[in-house]
Amino acid sequence: MATLRVAPKPEAAKMKAAQIAKPGAEFEIDERPIPEPGTGEVRIKVQACGICHSDVLVKDGLIPWIQYPRIPGHEVAGVIDEVGEGVAAWKKGQRAGVGWHGGHDNTCRECRRGDFINCRNVKISGLSYDGGYQQYMVAPVEALVAIPDGLSDADAAPLLDAGVTTYNALRNSGAMPGDLVAVQGIGGLGHLGVQFANKFGYNVAAIGRGPENAVLAKKMGAHAYIDSQATNAAQELQKLGGARVIIATAPSSKAMSALVDGLGPNGKLMVIGATFDPIEVTPAQLIFGNKTLQGWASGTPAATEDALNFCALTGVRPMIETYPLEKAAEAYARMLSGNAQFRVVLTM
Ligand SMILES: [Zn+2]
């Protein structure tokens, strides 16, 4: 009997991706076809992707609507290598990144008001769809951020989330040049916060636990360093006149609560370090002196471009440790350890 020979279909080109197969699973390096961009989407050849603490949401399955397998990553820097139908404003060969804000619908009430970050159908990169822990990623144009020439991919990656979050929180905090602005926590967010606060012209007080980070904080632009283990940080801020703004980056509600009394008149505690236990503050603490407690989440792609351009212009840079994509599990563990100086970045 003759064998029927069928010409094999040309095999799609493959790429490597670090995926989470199911909630709580370890990272596995998967070979899969390079994805094609659909209408209104581009494909990015990923060069670098930051590892953010919020990737734990994907790794540990903390959000019920995430579909698995899922490739995390929302600090993605690379080059557009294919554009889908209907994409006119972005070109092949153009440097582009994707941050936390993964897209919006342009039709809901908030979008119609231009408040894209609060879109009712907002998408989150690496949660709603596969993110940057892979060699090629598809993203909708609403999520794209142009990367200026002055920034390397590995430096741009953490700025796409950690960077824009601190930059945007500070520039919307109401602090004016010369005001006392305290940055609580000298870590992944805080080391950027200190640099931005200095470049914005604030009188910058960095607050860290222990003396270790004093030299580094001053090198980053802090005018004063407050050791919250050796002193009462709120009292130290009052000695400096009381903070106009405290930007709370270290995810410790207890540490944040302890700082409220460090605020000066009209002072604001701006919270960007995400935790799930309560901040404690009495109404009286807020009422006398007209104090404010506010949260801030990331930024739109347009705000992120502002942040990246500001960094290119002023020399603000993240401190990073890089790992190859294949070592995603090791890199993630390093991030989780809290010992990284300060952001962990995968390179492709
Ligand atoms: Zn919307």
Short mmCIF file of C-alpha atoms and ligand atoms in Angstrom, two decimals:
data_model
loop_
_atom_site.label_atom_id
_atom_site.label_comp_id
_atom_site.label_asym_id
_atom_site.label_seq_id
_atom_site.Cartn_x
_atom_site.Cartn_y
_atom_site.Cartn_z
CA MET A 1 0.00 0.00 0.00
CA ALA A 2 1.39 3.33 -1.04
CA THR A 3 2.07 5.84 1.66
CA LEU A 4 0.38 9.15 1.14
CA ARG A 5 2.97 11.82 1.64
CA VAL A 6 1.71 15.21 2.69
CA ALA A 7 4.09 18.13 2.51
CA PRO A 8 4.59 19.37 6.07
CA LYS A 9 3.22 22.80 6.84
CA PRO A 10 6.02 25.33 7.20
CA GLU A 11 6.64 25.51 10.90
CA ALA A 12 6.10 28.87 12.55
CA ALA A 13 9.25 30.42 14.00
CA LYS A 14 9.62 29.69 17.69
CA MET A 15 10.62 31.79 20.65
CA LYS A 16 11.30 31.35 24.34
CA ALA A 17 8.92 32.48 27.06
CA ALA A 18 8.95 32.19 30.85
CA GLN A 19 5.43 31.18 31.78
CA ILE A 20 3.39 30.30 34.84
CA ALA A 21 1.28 27.26 33.94
CA LYS A 22 -1.15 27.59 36.85
CA PRO A 23 -1.51 29.62 40.06
CA GLY A 24 1.38 28.88 42.41
CA ALA A 25 3.43 27.03 39.76
CA GLU A 26 7.13 27.66 39.22
CA PHE A 27 8.42 29.47 36.16
CA GLU A 28 8.96 27.20 33.16
CA ILE A 29 10.79 28.12 29.97
CA ASP A 30 8.40 27.31 27.14
CA GLU A 31 9.05 27.20 23.40
CA ARG A 32 6.09 28.60 21.53
CA PRO A 33 5.32 30.17 18.14
CA ILE A 34 6.14 33.86 17.78
CA PRO A 35 2.76 35.64 18.15
CA GLU A 36 1.22 37.72 15.34
CA PRO A 37 -0.20 41.20 16.06
CA GLY A 38 -3.92 41.66 15.38
CA THR A 39 -5.80 44.81 14.39
CA GLY A 40 -4.66 47.78 16.45
CA GLU A 41 -1.73 45.85 17.89
CA VAL A 42 2.03 45.72 17.39
CA ARG A 43 4.60 43.03 18.08
CA ILE A 44 7.59 44.06 20.18
CA LYS A 45 10.92 42.25 20.03
CA VAL A 46 11.56 42.39 23.76
CA GLN A 47 15.05 43.50 24.82
CA ALA A 48 14.50 43.85 28.56
CA CYS A 49 11.71 43.31 31.08
CA GLY A 50 11.73 44.39 34.69
CA ILE A 51 10.58 42.06 37.45
CA CYS A 52 8.15 43.87 39.70
CA HIS A 53 6.85 42.77 43.08
CA SER A 54 3.32 42.85 41.67
CA ASP A 55 4.25 39.93 39.39
CA VAL A 56 3.41 37.93 42.50
CA LEU A 57 -0.24 38.47 41.50
CA VAL A 58 0.37 36.23 38.45
CA LYS A 59 2.81 33.81 40.06
CA ASP A 60 0.61 33.07 43.07
CA GLY A 61 -2.76 33.43 41.34
CA LEU A 62 -4.01 36.25 43.55
CA ILE A 63 -6.44 37.62 40.95
CA PRO A 64 -9.29 35.27 39.98
CA TRP A 65 -9.75 36.56 36.41
CA ILE A 66 -6.17 35.88 35.26
CA GLN A 67 -6.14 33.09 32.67
CA TYR A 68 -3.34 30.51 32.69
CA PRO A 69 -0.82 29.72 31.37
CA ARG A 70 0.24 33.35 31.68
CA ILE A 71 3.51 35.13 30.91
CA PRO A 72 4.03 37.97 33.40
CA GLY A 73 5.91 41.22 32.85
CA HIS A 74 4.76 44.85 32.77
CA GLU A 75 8.10 46.68 32.48
CA VAL A 76 8.82 45.83 28.87
CA ALA A 77 11.34 47.61 26.64
CA GLY A 78 12.11 46.65 23.05
CA VAL A 79 11.69 47.39 19.37
CA ILE A 80 8.53 47.14 17.27
CA ASP A 81 9.18 44.42 14.70
CA GLU A 82 5.68 44.00 13.24
CA VAL A 83 2.57 46.17 13.12
CA GLY A 84 -1.00 44.90 12.80
CA GLU A 85 -3.79 46.29 10.64
CA GLY A 86 -4.95 49.82 11.33
CA VAL A 87 -1.74 50.87 13.08
CA ALA A 88 -0.48 54.14 11.59
CA ALA A 89 1.28 56.00 14.41
CA TRP A 90 3.86 53.32 15.22
CA LYS A 91 6.48 51.95 12.84
CA LYS A 92 8.64 48.87 12.52
CA GLY A 93 12.06 49.53 14.00
CA GLN A 94 10.75 52.07 16.51
CA ARG A 95 11.75 51.63 20.16
CA ALA A 96 8.71 51.06 22.36
CA GLY A 97 7.82 49.89 25.82
CA VAL A 98 4.80 48.70 27.76
CA GLY A 99 4.10 49.40 31.42
CA TRP A 100 1.38 48.44 33.89
CA HIS A 101 -1.35 50.24 31.92
CA GLY A 102 -2.03 47.64 29.23
CA GLY A 103 -4.87 49.35 27.37
CA HIS A 104 -8.25 51.02 27.68
CA ASP A 105 -11.50 50.88 25.72
CA ASN A 106 -11.84 54.58 24.75
CA THR A 107 -15.62 54.29 25.24
CA CYS A 108 -16.43 54.10 28.96
CA ARG A 109 -17.36 57.13 31.07
CA GLU A 110 -13.82 57.61 32.41
CA CYS A 111 -12.19 57.25 28.98
CA ARG A 112 -14.61 59.81 27.54
CA ARG A 113 -13.35 62.18 30.24
CA GLY A 114 -9.74 61.44 29.29
CA ASP A 115 -9.18 59.55 32.54
CA PHE A 116 -7.69 56.49 30.84
CA ILE A 117 -5.93 55.13 33.90
CA ASN A 118 -9.33 54.58 35.51
CA CYS A 119 -10.95 52.96 32.45
CA ARG A 120 -13.76 50.61 33.52
CA ASN A 121 -12.33 47.98 31.18
CA VAL A 122 -8.66 48.71 31.76
CA LYS A 123 -6.19 46.02 30.74
CA ILE A 124 -3.03 45.24 32.68
CA SER A 125 0.02 44.03 30.78
CA GLY A 126 1.15 40.59 31.85
CA LEU A 127 -2.15 39.99 33.66
CA SER A 128 -4.90 40.58 31.08
CA TYR A 129 -2.60 39.28 28.32
CA ASP A 130 0.91 37.87 28.08
CA GLY A 131 3.61 40.31 29.20
CA GLY A 132 7.32 40.77 28.70
CA TYR A 133 8.94 37.62 30.12
CA GLN A 134 9.31 36.43 26.51
CA GLN A 135 11.25 37.22 23.36
CA TYR A 136 8.28 38.67 21.45
CA MET A 137 5.19 40.30 22.88
CA VAL A 138 2.00 41.60 21.28
CA ALA A 139 0.48 44.79 22.72
CA PRO A 140 -2.37 47.16 21.79
CA VAL A 141 -1.31 50.63 20.63
CA GLU A 142 -3.08 52.23 23.62
CA ALA A 143 -0.42 50.68 25.85
CA LEU A 144 2.67 51.80 23.93
CA VAL A 145 5.32 54.12 25.30
CA ALA A 146 8.02 55.64 23.06
CA ILE A 147 11.51 55.14 24.51
CA PRO A 148 13.92 58.08 24.03
CA ASP A 149 17.39 57.48 22.57
CA GLY A 150 19.12 58.54 25.77
CA LEU A 151 17.95 55.47 27.70
CA SER A 152 19.14 51.87 27.34
CA ASP A 153 16.49 49.14 27.25
CA ALA A 154 17.59 47.71 30.60
CA ASP A 155 17.38 51.17 32.22
CA ALA A 156 14.07 52.01 30.53
CA ALA A 157 12.35 48.79 31.68
CA PRO A 158 11.99 49.59 35.42
CA LEU A 159 11.08 53.19 34.60
CA LEU A 160 7.96 51.90 32.80
CA ASP A 161 6.34 51.04 36.12
CA ALA A 162 8.48 51.79 39.18
CA GLY A 163 9.76 54.96 37.53
CA VAL A 164 6.49 56.43 36.33
CA THR A 165 4.76 55.55 39.61
CA THR A 166 7.21 57.56 41.73
CA TYR A 167 7.57 60.34 39.16
CA ASN A 168 3.82 60.72 38.69
CA ALA A 169 2.98 60.51 42.39
CA LEU A 170 5.55 63.22 43.14
CA ARG A 171 4.62 65.56 40.32
CA ASN A 172 0.94 65.31 41.30
CA SER A 173 1.58 65.63 45.04
CA GLY A 174 1.24 69.39 45.23
CA ALA A 175 4.81 69.89 46.54
CA MET A 176 6.58 72.97 45.20
CA PRO A 177 10.32 73.55 44.69
CA GLY A 178 12.00 74.03 48.05
CA ASP A 179 9.30 72.15 50.01
CA LEU A 180 10.35 69.41 52.41
CA VAL A 181 9.53 66.10 50.72
CA ALA A 182 10.27 62.82 52.49
CA VAL A 183 10.78 59.53 50.70
CA GLN A 184 10.02 56.57 52.97
CA GLY A 185 11.89 53.40 51.96
CA ILE A 186 15.15 53.22 50.01
CA GLY A 187 14.29 50.33 47.72
CA GLY A 188 13.04 49.66 44.19
CA LEU A 189 10.64 52.62 44.27
CA GLY A 190 12.35 54.77 46.88
CA HIS A 191 15.77 55.01 45.22
CA LEU A 192 14.01 56.45 42.18
CA GLY A 193 11.80 58.66 44.37
CA VAL A 194 14.84 60.27 45.99
CA GLN A 195 16.37 61.04 42.59
CA PHE A 196 13.13 62.52 41.20
CA ALA A 197 12.52 64.56 44.36
CA ASN A 198 16.01 66.04 44.08
CA LYS A 199 15.61 66.88 40.39
CA PHE A 200 12.19 68.44 41.08
CA GLY A 201 13.92 70.90 43.40
CA TYR A 202 12.55 69.66 46.72
CA ASN A 203 14.32 69.62 50.05
CA VAL A 204 14.63 65.83 50.21
CA ALA A 205 14.61 63.71 53.37
CA ALA A 206 15.15 60.00 52.81
CA ILE A 207 13.78 57.66 55.48
CA GLY A 208 15.29 54.18 55.77
CA ARG A 209 15.55 51.41 58.35
CA GLY A 210 19.07 51.33 59.77
CA PRO A 211 22.17 53.30 58.81
CA GLU A 212 23.12 51.16 55.75
CA ASN A 213 21.44 53.27 53.09
CA ALA A 214 22.48 56.71 54.34
CA VAL A 215 25.45 57.10 51.99
CA LEU A 216 23.54 55.77 49.01
CA ALA A 217 20.48 57.95 49.73
CA LYS A 218 22.67 61.05 49.83
CA LYS A 219 24.42 60.02 46.63
CA MET A 220 20.96 59.71 45.03
CA GLY A 221 20.17 63.28 46.05
CA ALA A 222 18.77 63.20 49.60
CA HIS A 223 19.66 66.31 51.62
CA ALA A 224 18.96 64.54 54.90
CA TYR A 225 18.81 60.89 55.95
CA ILE A 226 16.54 59.71 58.75
CA ASP A 227 17.15 56.29 60.31
CA SER A 228 13.67 55.16 61.42
CA GLN A 229 15.13 52.45 63.68
CA ALA A 230 17.45 54.75 65.60
CA THR A 231 15.11 57.76 65.80
CA ASN A 232 11.44 58.72 65.74
CA ALA A 233 11.16 59.61 62.04
CA ALA A 234 8.02 61.74 62.50
CA GLN A 235 9.76 63.86 65.14
CA GLU A 236 12.84 64.19 62.92
CA LEU A 237 10.63 65.48 60.10
CA GLN A 238 9.06 68.01 62.47
CA LYS A 239 12.55 69.23 63.41
CA LEU A 240 13.04 69.94 59.69
CA GLY A 241 9.78 71.91 59.62
CA GLY A 242 7.26 69.15 58.83
CA ALA A 243 6.91 67.46 55.46
CA ARG A 244 4.77 68.95 52.73
CA VAL A 245 4.69 65.48 51.20
CA ILE A 246 5.77 62.05 52.38
CA ILE A 247 5.89 59.52 49.59
CA ALA A 248 5.51 56.09 51.18
CA THR A 249 7.18 53.44 49.04
CA ALA A 250 8.06 50.60 51.43
CA PRO A 251 5.08 48.23 51.70
CA SER A 252 4.64 48.53 55.48
CA SER A 253 1.37 49.98 56.74
CA LYS A 254 2.86 50.18 60.23
CA ALA A 255 5.79 52.30 59.02
CA MET A 256 3.40 54.54 57.06
CA SER A 257 1.11 55.02 60.08
CA ALA A 258 4.12 56.09 62.16
CA LEU A 259 4.92 58.90 59.71
CA VAL A 260 1.59 60.75 59.70
CA ASP A 261 2.75 62.98 62.56
CA GLY A 262 5.75 64.02 60.46
CA LEU A 263 3.50 65.99 58.12
CA GLY A 264 3.52 69.77 58.25
CA PRO A 265 0.51 72.04 57.60
CA ASN A 266 -1.38 70.95 54.45
CA GLY A 267 0.91 67.92 54.38
CA LYS A 268 0.10 64.86 52.35
CA LEU A 269 1.00 61.21 52.84
CA MET A 270 1.20 59.83 49.30
CA VAL A 271 0.97 56.03 49.32
CA ILE A 272 2.48 53.96 46.50
CA GLY A 273 3.83 50.91 48.38
CA ALA A 274 0.99 48.37 48.09
CA THR A 275 -0.04 46.35 51.14
CA PHE A 276 -3.31 44.81 52.24
CA ASP A 277 -3.29 45.66 55.94
CA PRO A 278 -4.73 48.96 57.22
CA ILE A 279 -2.92 52.24 57.69
CA GLU A 280 -3.93 53.66 61.08
CA VAL A 281 -4.67 57.34 61.33
CA THR A 282 -7.06 59.22 63.60
CA PRO A 283 -9.43 61.87 62.25
CA ALA A 284 -7.75 64.36 64.61
CA GLN A 285 -4.37 63.70 62.98
CA LEU A 286 -5.86 64.70 59.63
CA ILE A 287 -8.11 67.54 60.76
CA PHE A 288 -5.58 69.71 62.58
CA GLY A 289 -3.32 71.08 59.88
CA ASN A 290 -5.57 69.99 56.97
CA LYS A 291 -3.61 66.80 56.25
CA THR A 292 -4.31 64.43 53.38
CA LEU A 293 -3.85 60.73 52.82
CA GLN A 294 -3.76 59.76 49.15
CA GLY A 295 -2.89 56.76 46.98
CA TRP A 296 -1.36 56.82 43.53
CA ALA A 297 -1.26 54.12 40.86
CA SER A 298 1.28 54.17 38.05
CA GLY A 299 0.45 56.33 35.00
CA THR A 300 -0.86 56.38 31.47
CA PRO A 301 1.51 55.68 28.57
CA ALA A 302 1.61 59.45 27.94
CA ALA A 303 2.67 60.11 31.55
CA THR A 304 5.22 57.33 31.21
CA GLU A 305 6.73 59.04 28.18
CA ASP A 306 7.04 62.18 30.31
CA ALA A 307 8.86 60.13 32.96
CA LEU A 308 11.23 58.50 30.47
CA ASN A 309 12.02 61.81 28.75
CA PHE A 310 12.63 63.41 32.14
CA CYS A 311 15.09 60.63 33.03
CA ALA A 312 16.90 60.95 29.70
CA LEU A 313 17.15 64.70 30.26
CA THR A 314 18.21 64.78 33.90
CA GLY A 315 20.21 61.58 34.39
CA VAL A 316 17.77 59.83 36.74
CA ARG A 317 18.46 56.10 36.36
CA PRO A 318 17.35 52.93 38.13
CA MET A 319 19.94 50.76 39.84
CA ILE A 320 19.49 47.31 38.31
CA GLU A 321 20.63 43.69 38.42
CA THR A 322 20.21 41.85 35.12
CA TYR A 323 19.49 38.16 34.49
CA PRO A 324 18.97 36.32 31.20
CA LEU A 325 15.36 35.27 30.40
CA GLU A 326 16.29 31.61 30.93
CA LYS A 327 17.01 32.41 34.60
CA ALA A 328 13.59 33.99 35.21
CA ALA A 329 12.95 31.77 38.26
CA GLU A 330 16.25 32.80 39.87
CA ALA A 331 15.67 36.46 38.99
CA TYR A 332 12.15 36.37 40.46
CA ALA A 333 13.46 34.79 43.67
CA ARG A 334 16.09 37.53 43.88
CA MET A 335 13.39 40.20 43.56
CA LEU A 336 11.28 38.46 46.21
CA SER A 337 14.24 38.25 48.63
CA GLY A 338 14.22 42.03 48.95
CA ASN A 339 18.02 42.01 48.67
CA ALA A 340 18.31 43.20 45.07
CA GLN A 341 19.96 46.60 44.51
CA PHE A 342 17.33 47.60 43.47
CA ARG A 343 15.35 46.47 40.42
CA VAL A 344 15.79 43.08 38.77
CA VAL A 345 15.66 43.11 34.96
CA LEU A 346 15.47 40.20 32.51
CA THR A 347 17.42 40.65 29.28
CA MET A 348 16.63 38.72 26.10
ZN ZN B 1 -12.56 53.06 29.30
#
